[in-house]
Amino acid sequence: RRFAAEFRKLAQEIVASPEPWDADRTRYSVYESWPEALDLMPGKVRGEFVGREATAFCEFMLARFELHEKVFGMAVNHTKGRQRVELLQKVLLVLDSPKFRDPHNRMVRLKNQYQASLQEWLRLNPELATAIKLPWSKATKVFDIGQFRQLLELAAMTVIKDDAFCIAIQVVGQHRELQLLRVPLSGGDVSLLAKTELKLPVTSSLTFFATRFVTSMCIDKETLFVATDGAGIVMFPLTNGSPRRIGVDEGLPTNNIRSVAVLDGKIYAGVSEGYLIAYDLAQSRCDVIASSRRKQKLSPFDDQKPFRVPTLIADSARKRVVFVVGENLWELIPATGRFTQLLNIVEADQGRSGPKLSGDSIVWTSPLRGDRVVISDMTRSMEFDMSRDQAKVLHSPDFGVFPMTSSLLVVDGFLWSGSPFARLSLDKHEHTKLPSPDNGPENFYPHIGLEPLTKGRQILAADSRTIWRLELTLGSSAGESSDSTTTRAKTPNATAPEPQKSRSR
């Protein structure tokens, strides 16, 4: 048994670091030969250690969002009861994840195959098919994009007091526009506020990836600042008024913006090609704070390889800008121009499996909520406490598979994920895949936003077409159970809004 465990660790090391051999071919060879090698190992209590090692290696494979049918099949055949249900649920989460890179036709085939296996196993073991205990008592639809024929999809959402402000993409003739909407959460008409033409071709692929086009968003003094990948920064007044565009023509190095924050009348932005800039709104002047192209070392990031700034937060309570570059979390004090490294993210991520969370892998950053900010890549998430300059790991592959590809929210001891719609208990790291709020057959992916309301007693969840308000049942664990595609719980009190009239401004 000890030899089998050591052999598994060696196989995992080769899969994780296949160099200098061809990576894909090497990983395939290890996955292909592993079941046979394990089956041929000598031992008296074969069923015990073979099942344990097969399951452990399969968990490792799924945490990498990879799937070899022999490895998975061997693991499934050595599991029973609830363990088999959980393994089948995990593989379905992997197949649903954008990080699963196999051809679409293979993904569909495997998904249908494993869903059928799960349904058959639950049919033979009906005691395992308990209904999901939903974490909300009431679900109310507060917005549906179908009432506006010109709107293509929602791209971003934020909440200010009793209103949700959304950025939508719309196509008018041969032009594409950003449209600001105000959605009253207490009921009433949706208002179409300011809009701006992007001057980008409709045929651009960005039309079909609105959430990738709108890369970051923040609010300061009744103005919404929207960072885009190709159209610079757009300033939307939340009341009547025309949008203001800031891009190359206004002095920015490029129109491709990765992150944005505003502090004391200045816009701070992480710009592609290795720039961190500050734009003075009063003087309409752009200053380069750091540049990988600048030979003169005026910052720790000058004259080096291009860097990303995926996370950028205005910490007004401490009069500083906090951001991530590479493996480190930094602060900039604008009053003095001083840079300070606050902590090393890779060191703070104490998990054993790699690769670790860093500025090169971050795909999502939350707004500042209280003193907390959440960052994540596809498999790991971490929470920063700005008041203490400390980091805490929320989830990593060491705890199991929980895909995190978009919006996240920490509420009542759970980590909620928008794609797929699920939540994870932070104490036991048990996850529940959640159904659509209307209990419909279509999957619900609130990747546009998950926002807390009424001090965490409600959640506002938005996908690309709808926004739902969920009244939570706090302090109770949503019993982990069968996949929602097989046993769909009845959604209590799901209601749709009254027909809304648009009001243009």
JSON list of N, CA and C in Angstrom, two decimals, residues 55-56 58-65 86-87 89-91 93-94 351-353 378-381 394-404 424-425 428-431:
[
{"chain": "A", "resi": 55, "resn": "THR", "atom": "N", "xyz": [-9.12, 6.63, -6.39]},
{"chain": "A", "resi": 55, "resn": "THR", "atom": "CA", "xyz": [-9.92, 7.81, -6.08]},
{"chain": "A", "resi": 55, "resn": "THR", "atom": "C", "xyz": [-9.05, 9.04, -5.86]},
{"chain": "A", "resi": 56, "resn": "ALA", "atom": "N", "xyz": [-7.94, 8.87, -5.15]},
{"chain": "A", "resi": 56, "resn": "ALA", "atom": "CA", "xyz": [-7.04, 10.00, -4.88]},
{"chain": "A", "resi": 56, "resn": "ALA", "atom": "C", "xyz": [-6.45, 10.55, -6.18]},
{"chain": "A", "resi": 58, "resn": "CYS", "atom": "N", "xyz": [-7.75, 10.27, -9.17]},
{"chain": "A", "resi": 58, "resn": "CYS", "atom": "CA", "xyz": [-8.86, 10.88, -9.92]},
{"chain": "A", "resi": 58, "resn": "CYS", "atom": "C", "xyz": [-9.17, 12.28, -9.39]},
{"chain": "A", "resi": 59, "resn": "GLU", "atom": "N", "xyz": [-9.17, 12.45, -8.06]},
{"chain": "A", "resi": 59, "resn": "GLU", "atom": "CA", "xyz": [-9.40, 13.77, -7.47]},
{"chain": "A", "resi": 59, "resn": "GLU", "atom": "C", "xyz": [-8.32, 14.75, -7.93]},
{"chain": "A", "resi": 60, "resn": "PHE", "atom": "N", "xyz": [-7.08, 14.30, -7.97]},
{"chain": "A", "resi": 60, "resn": "PHE", "atom": "CA", "xyz": [-5.98, 15.13, -8.45]},
{"chain": "A", "resi": 60, "resn": "PHE", "atom": "C", "xyz": [-6.21, 15.55, -9.90]},
{"chain": "A", "resi": 61, "resn": "MET", "atom": "N", "xyz": [-6.63, 14.62, -10.74]},
{"chain": "A", "resi": 61, "resn": "MET", "atom": "CA", "xyz": [-6.88, 14.89, -12.15]},
{"chain": "A", "resi": 61, "resn": "MET", "atom": "C", "xyz": [-8.01, 15.91, -12.32]},
{"chain": "A", "resi": 62, "resn": "LEU", "atom": "N", "xyz": [-9.10, 15.74, -11.60]},
{"chain": "A", "resi": 62, "resn": "LEU", "atom": "CA", "xyz": [-10.24, 16.64, -11.73]},
{"chain": "A", "resi": 62, "resn": "LEU", "atom": "C", "xyz": [-9.90, 18.04, -11.22]},
{"chain": "A", "resi": 63, "resn": "ALA", "atom": "N", "xyz": [-9.06, 18.13, -10.19]},
{"chain": "A", "resi": 63, "resn": "ALA", "atom": "CA", "xyz": [-8.65, 19.44, -9.68]},
{"chain": "A", "resi": 63, "resn": "ALA", "atom": "C", "xyz": [-7.87, 20.22, -10.73]},
{"chain": "A", "resi": 64, "resn": "ARG", "atom": "N", "xyz": [-7.27, 19.51, -11.70]},
{"chain": "A", "resi": 64, "resn": "ARG", "atom": "CA", "xyz": [-6.55, 20.16, -12.80]},
{"chain": "A", "resi": 64, "resn": "ARG", "atom": "C", "xyz": [-7.48, 20.42, -13.99]},
{"chain": "A", "resi": 65, "resn": "PHE", "atom": "N", "xyz": [-8.76, 20.12, -13.85]},
{"chain": "A", "resi": 65, "resn": "PHE", "atom": "CA", "xyz": [-9.75, 20.27, -14.92]},
{"chain": "A", "resi": 65, "resn": "PHE", "atom": "C", "xyz": [-9.36, 19.43, -16.13]},
{"chain": "A", "resi": 86, "resn": "GLU", "atom": "N", "xyz": [-20.95, 11.86, -5.25]},
{"chain": "A", "resi": 86, "resn": "GLU", "atom": "CA", "xyz": [-20.09, 13.05, -5.18]},
{"chain": "A", "resi": 86, "resn": "GLU", "atom": "C", "xyz": [-19.05, 13.06, -6.29]},
{"chain": "A", "resi": 87, "resn": "LEU", "atom": "N", "xyz": [-18.51, 11.89, -6.63]},
{"chain": "A", "resi": 87, "resn": "LEU", "atom": "CA", "xyz": [-17.51, 11.83, -7.70]},
{"chain": "A", "resi": 87, "resn": "LEU", "atom": "C", "xyz": [-18.14, 12.17, -9.05]},
{"chain": "A", "resi": 89, "resn": "GLN", "atom": "N", "xyz": [-20.80, 14.05, -9.45]},
{"chain": "A", "resi": 89, "resn": "GLN", "atom": "CA", "xyz": [-21.11, 15.48, -9.42]},
{"chain": "A", "resi": 89, "resn": "GLN", "atom": "C", "xyz": [-19.87, 16.31, -9.72]},
{"chain": "A", "resi": 90, "resn": "LYS", "atom": "N", "xyz": [-18.73, 15.89, -9.20]},
{"chain": "A", "resi": 90, "resn": "LYS", "atom": "CA", "xyz": [-17.49, 16.64, -9.43]},
{"chain": "A", "resi": 90, "resn": "LYS", "atom": "C", "xyz": [-17.11, 16.63, -10.90]},
{"chain": "A", "resi": 91, "resn": "VAL", "atom": "N", "xyz": [-17.23, 15.48, -11.55]},
{"chain": "A", "resi": 91, "resn": "VAL", "atom": "CA", "xyz": [-16.85, 15.43, -12.96]},
{"chain": "A", "resi": 91, "resn": "VAL", "atom": "C", "xyz": [-17.80, 16.27, -13.81]},
{"chain": "A", "resi": 93, "resn": "LEU", "atom": "N", "xyz": [-19.19, 19.07, -12.78]},
{"chain": "A", "resi": 93, "resn": "LEU", "atom": "CA", "xyz": [-18.73, 20.44, -12.57]},
{"chain": "A", "resi": 93, "resn": "LEU", "atom": "C", "xyz": [-17.54, 20.76, -13.46]},
{"chain": "A", "resi": 94, "resn": "VAL", "atom": "N", "xyz": [-16.62, 19.80, -13.58]},
{"chain": "A", "resi": 94, "resn": "VAL", "atom": "CA", "xyz": [-15.43, 20.00, -14.43]},
{"chain": "A", "resi": 94, "resn": "VAL", "atom": "C", "xyz": [-15.86, 20.17, -15.88]},
{"chain": "A", "resi": 351, "resn": "GLY", "atom": "N", "xyz": [-1.51, 26.08, 0.02]},
{"chain": "A", "resi": 351, "resn": "GLY", "atom": "CA", "xyz": [-1.86, 24.77, -0.52]},
{"chain": "A", "resi": 351, "resn": "GLY", "atom": "C", "xyz": [-0.67, 24.07, -1.14]},
{"chain": "A", "resi": 352, "resn": "ARG", "atom": "N", "xyz": [-0.77, 22.77, -1.24]},
{"chain": "A", "resi": 352, "resn": "ARG", "atom": "CA", "xyz": [0.35, 21.98, -1.75]},
{"chain": "A", "resi": 352, "resn": "ARG", "atom": "C", "xyz": [0.34, 21.88, -3.27]},
{"chain": "A", "resi": 353, "resn": "SER", "atom": "N", "xyz": [-0.84, 21.82, -3.87]},
{"chain": "A", "resi": 353, "resn": "SER", "atom": "CA", "xyz": [-0.91, 21.64, -5.32]},
{"chain": "A", "resi": 353, "resn": "SER", "atom": "C", "xyz": [-0.70, 22.96, -6.03]},
{"chain": "A", "resi": 378, "resn": "MET", "atom": "N", "xyz": [-9.17, 30.30, -11.66]},
{"chain": "A", "resi": 378, "resn": "MET", "atom": "CA", "xyz": [-10.19, 29.29, -11.96]},
{"chain": "A", "resi": 378, "resn": "MET", "atom": "C", "xyz": [-10.40, 28.29, -10.81]},
{"chain": "A", "resi": 379, "resn": "THR", "atom": "N", "xyz": [-9.41, 28.09, -9.96]},
{"chain": "A", "resi": 379, "resn": "THR", "atom": "CA", "xyz": [-9.49, 27.04, -8.95]},
{"chain": "A", "resi": 379, "resn": "THR", "atom": "C", "xyz": [-9.22, 27.52, -7.54]},
{"chain": "A", "resi": 380, "resn": "ARG", "atom": "N", "xyz": [-8.71, 28.74, -7.35]},
{"chain": "A", "resi": 380, "resn": "ARG", "atom": "CA", "xyz": [-8.33, 29.22, -6.04]},
{"chain": "A", "resi": 380, "resn": "ARG", "atom": "C", "xyz": [-8.96, 30.59, -5.78]},
{"chain": "A", "resi": 381, "resn": "SER", "atom": "N", "xyz": [-9.26, 30.83, -4.52]},
{"chain": "A", "resi": 381, "resn": "SER", "atom": "CA", "xyz": [-9.76, 32.15, -4.14]},
{"chain": "A", "resi": 381, "resn": "SER", "atom": "C", "xyz": [-9.14, 32.55, -2.81]},
{"chain": "A", "resi": 394, "resn": "LEU", "atom": "N", "xyz": [-9.62, 31.12, 0.80]},
{"chain": "A", "resi": 394, "resn": "LEU", "atom": "CA", "xyz": [-11.00, 30.68, 0.91]},
{"chain": "A", "resi": 394, "resn": "LEU", "atom": "C", "xyz": [-11.16, 29.26, 0.38]},
{"chain": "A", "resi": 395, "resn": "HIS", "atom": "N", "xyz": [-10.56, 29.01, -0.78]},
{"chain": "A", "resi": 395, "resn": "HIS", "atom": "CA", "xyz": [-10.65, 27.67, -1.36]},
{"chain": "A", "resi": 395, "resn": "HIS", "atom": "C", "xyz": [-9.47, 27.43, -2.28]},
{"chain": "A", "resi": 396, "resn": "SER", "atom": "N", "xyz": [-9.04, 26.16, -2.35]},
{"chain": "A", "resi": 396, "resn": "SER", "atom": "CA", "xyz": [-7.98, 25.75, -3.26]},
{"chain": "A", "resi": 396, "resn": "SER", "atom": "C", "xyz": [-8.24, 24.30, -3.66]},
{"chain": "A", "resi": 397, "resn": "PRO", "atom": "N", "xyz": [-7.56, 23.79, -4.70]},
{"chain": "A", "resi": 397, "resn": "PRO", "atom": "CA", "xyz": [-7.76, 22.40, -5.12]},
{"chain": "A", "resi": 397, "resn": "PRO", "atom": "C", "xyz": [-7.46, 21.38, -4.02]},
{"chain": "A", "resi": 398, "resn": "ASP", "atom": "N", "xyz": [-6.70, 21.77, -3.00]},
{"chain": "A", "resi": 398, "resn": "ASP", "atom": "CA", "xyz": [-6.44, 20.85, -1.89]},
{"chain": "A", "resi": 398, "resn": "ASP", "atom": "C", "xyz": [-7.72, 20.44, -1.18]},
{"chain": "A", "resi": 399, "resn": "PHE", "atom": "N", "xyz": [-8.76, 21.29, -1.26]},
{"chain": "A", "resi": 399, "resn": "PHE", "atom": "CA", "xyz": [-10.03, 20.98, -0.61]},
{"chain": "A", "resi": 399, "resn": "PHE", "atom": "C", "xyz": [-11.01, 20.28, -1.56]},
{"chain": "A", "resi": 400, "resn": "GLY", "atom": "N", "xyz": [-10.66, 20.14, -2.84]},
{"chain": "A", "resi": 400, "resn": "GLY", "atom": "CA", "xyz": [-11.55, 19.52, -3.80]},
{"chain": "A", "resi": 400, "resn": "GLY", "atom": "C", "xyz": [-11.87, 20.45, -4.95]},
{"chain": "A", "resi": 401, "resn": "VAL", "atom": "N", "xyz": [-12.73, 19.99, -5.85]},
{"chain": "A", "resi": 401, "resn": "VAL", "atom": "CA", "xyz": [-13.08, 20.73, -7.07]},
{"chain": "A", "resi": 401, "resn": "VAL", "atom": "C", "xyz": [-14.22, 21.70, -6.78]},
{"chain": "A", "resi": 402, "resn": "PHE", "atom": "N", "xyz": [-13.99, 22.98, -7.05]},
{"chain": "A", "resi": 402, "resn": "PHE", "atom": "CA", "xyz": [-15.03, 24.00, -6.96]},
{"chain": "A", "resi": 402, "resn": "PHE", "atom": "C", "xyz": [-14.68, 25.09, -7.96]},
{"chain": "A", "resi": 403, "resn": "PRO", "atom": "N", "xyz": [-15.18, 25.00, -9.21]},
{"chain": "A", "resi": 403, "resn": "PRO", "atom": "CA", "xyz": [-14.79, 25.97, -10.24]},
{"chain": "A", "resi": 403, "resn": "PRO", "atom": "C", "xyz": [-15.21, 27.39, -9.87]},
{"chain": "A", "resi": 404, "resn": "MET", "atom": "N", "xyz": [-14.31, 28.34, -10.13]},
{"chain": "A", "resi": 404, "resn": "MET", "atom": "CA", "xyz": [-14.58, 29.75, -9.85]},
{"chain": "A", "resi": 404, "resn": "MET", "atom": "C", "xyz": [-14.13, 30.55, -11.06]},
{"chain": "A", "resi": 424, "resn": "LEU", "atom": "N", "xyz": [-20.29, 27.04, -1.51]},
{"chain": "A", "resi": 424, "resn": "LEU", "atom": "CA", "xyz": [-19.34, 26.17, -0.82]},
{"chain": "A", "resi": 424, "resn": "LEU", "atom": "C", "xyz": [-19.28, 26.55, 0.65]},
{"chain": "A", "resi": 425, "resn": "SER", "atom": "N", "xyz": [-19.44, 25.57, 1.53]},
{"chain": "A", "resi": 425, "resn": "SER", "atom": "CA", "xyz": [-19.30, 25.86, 2.96]},
{"chain": "A", "resi": 425, "resn": "SER", "atom": "C", "xyz": [-17.81, 26.03, 3.27]},
{"chain": "A", "resi": 428, "resn": "LYS", "atom": "N", "xyz": [-16.43, 23.14, 6.02]},
{"chain": "A", "resi": 428, "resn": "LYS", "atom": "CA", "xyz": [-16.26, 21.75, 5.58]},
{"chain": "A", "resi": 428, "resn": "LYS", "atom": "C", "xyz": [-15.86, 21.63, 4.11]},
{"chain": "A", "resi": 429, "resn": "HIS", "atom": "N", "xyz": [-15.93, 22.74, 3.37]},
{"chain": "A", "resi": 429, "resn": "HIS", "atom": "CA", "xyz": [-15.62, 22.76, 1.94]},
{"chain": "A", "resi": 429, "resn": "HIS", "atom": "C", "xyz": [-16.48, 21.76, 1.18]},
{"chain": "A", "resi": 430, "resn": "GLU", "atom": "N", "xyz": [-17.75, 21.71, 1.55]},
{"chain": "A", "resi": 430, "resn": "GLU", "atom": "CA", "xyz": [-18.74, 20.92, 0.82]},
{"chain": "A", "resi": 430, "resn": "GLU", "atom": "C", "xyz": [-19.53, 21.88, -0.07]},
{"chain": "A", "resi": 431, "resn": "HIS", "atom": "N", "xyz": [-19.78, 21.46, -1.31]},
{"chain": "A", "resi": 431, "resn": "HIS", "atom": "CA", "xyz": [-20.44, 22.38, -2.24]},
{"chain": "A", "resi": 431, "resn": "HIS", "atom": "C", "xyz": [-21.80, 21.85, -2.66]}
]
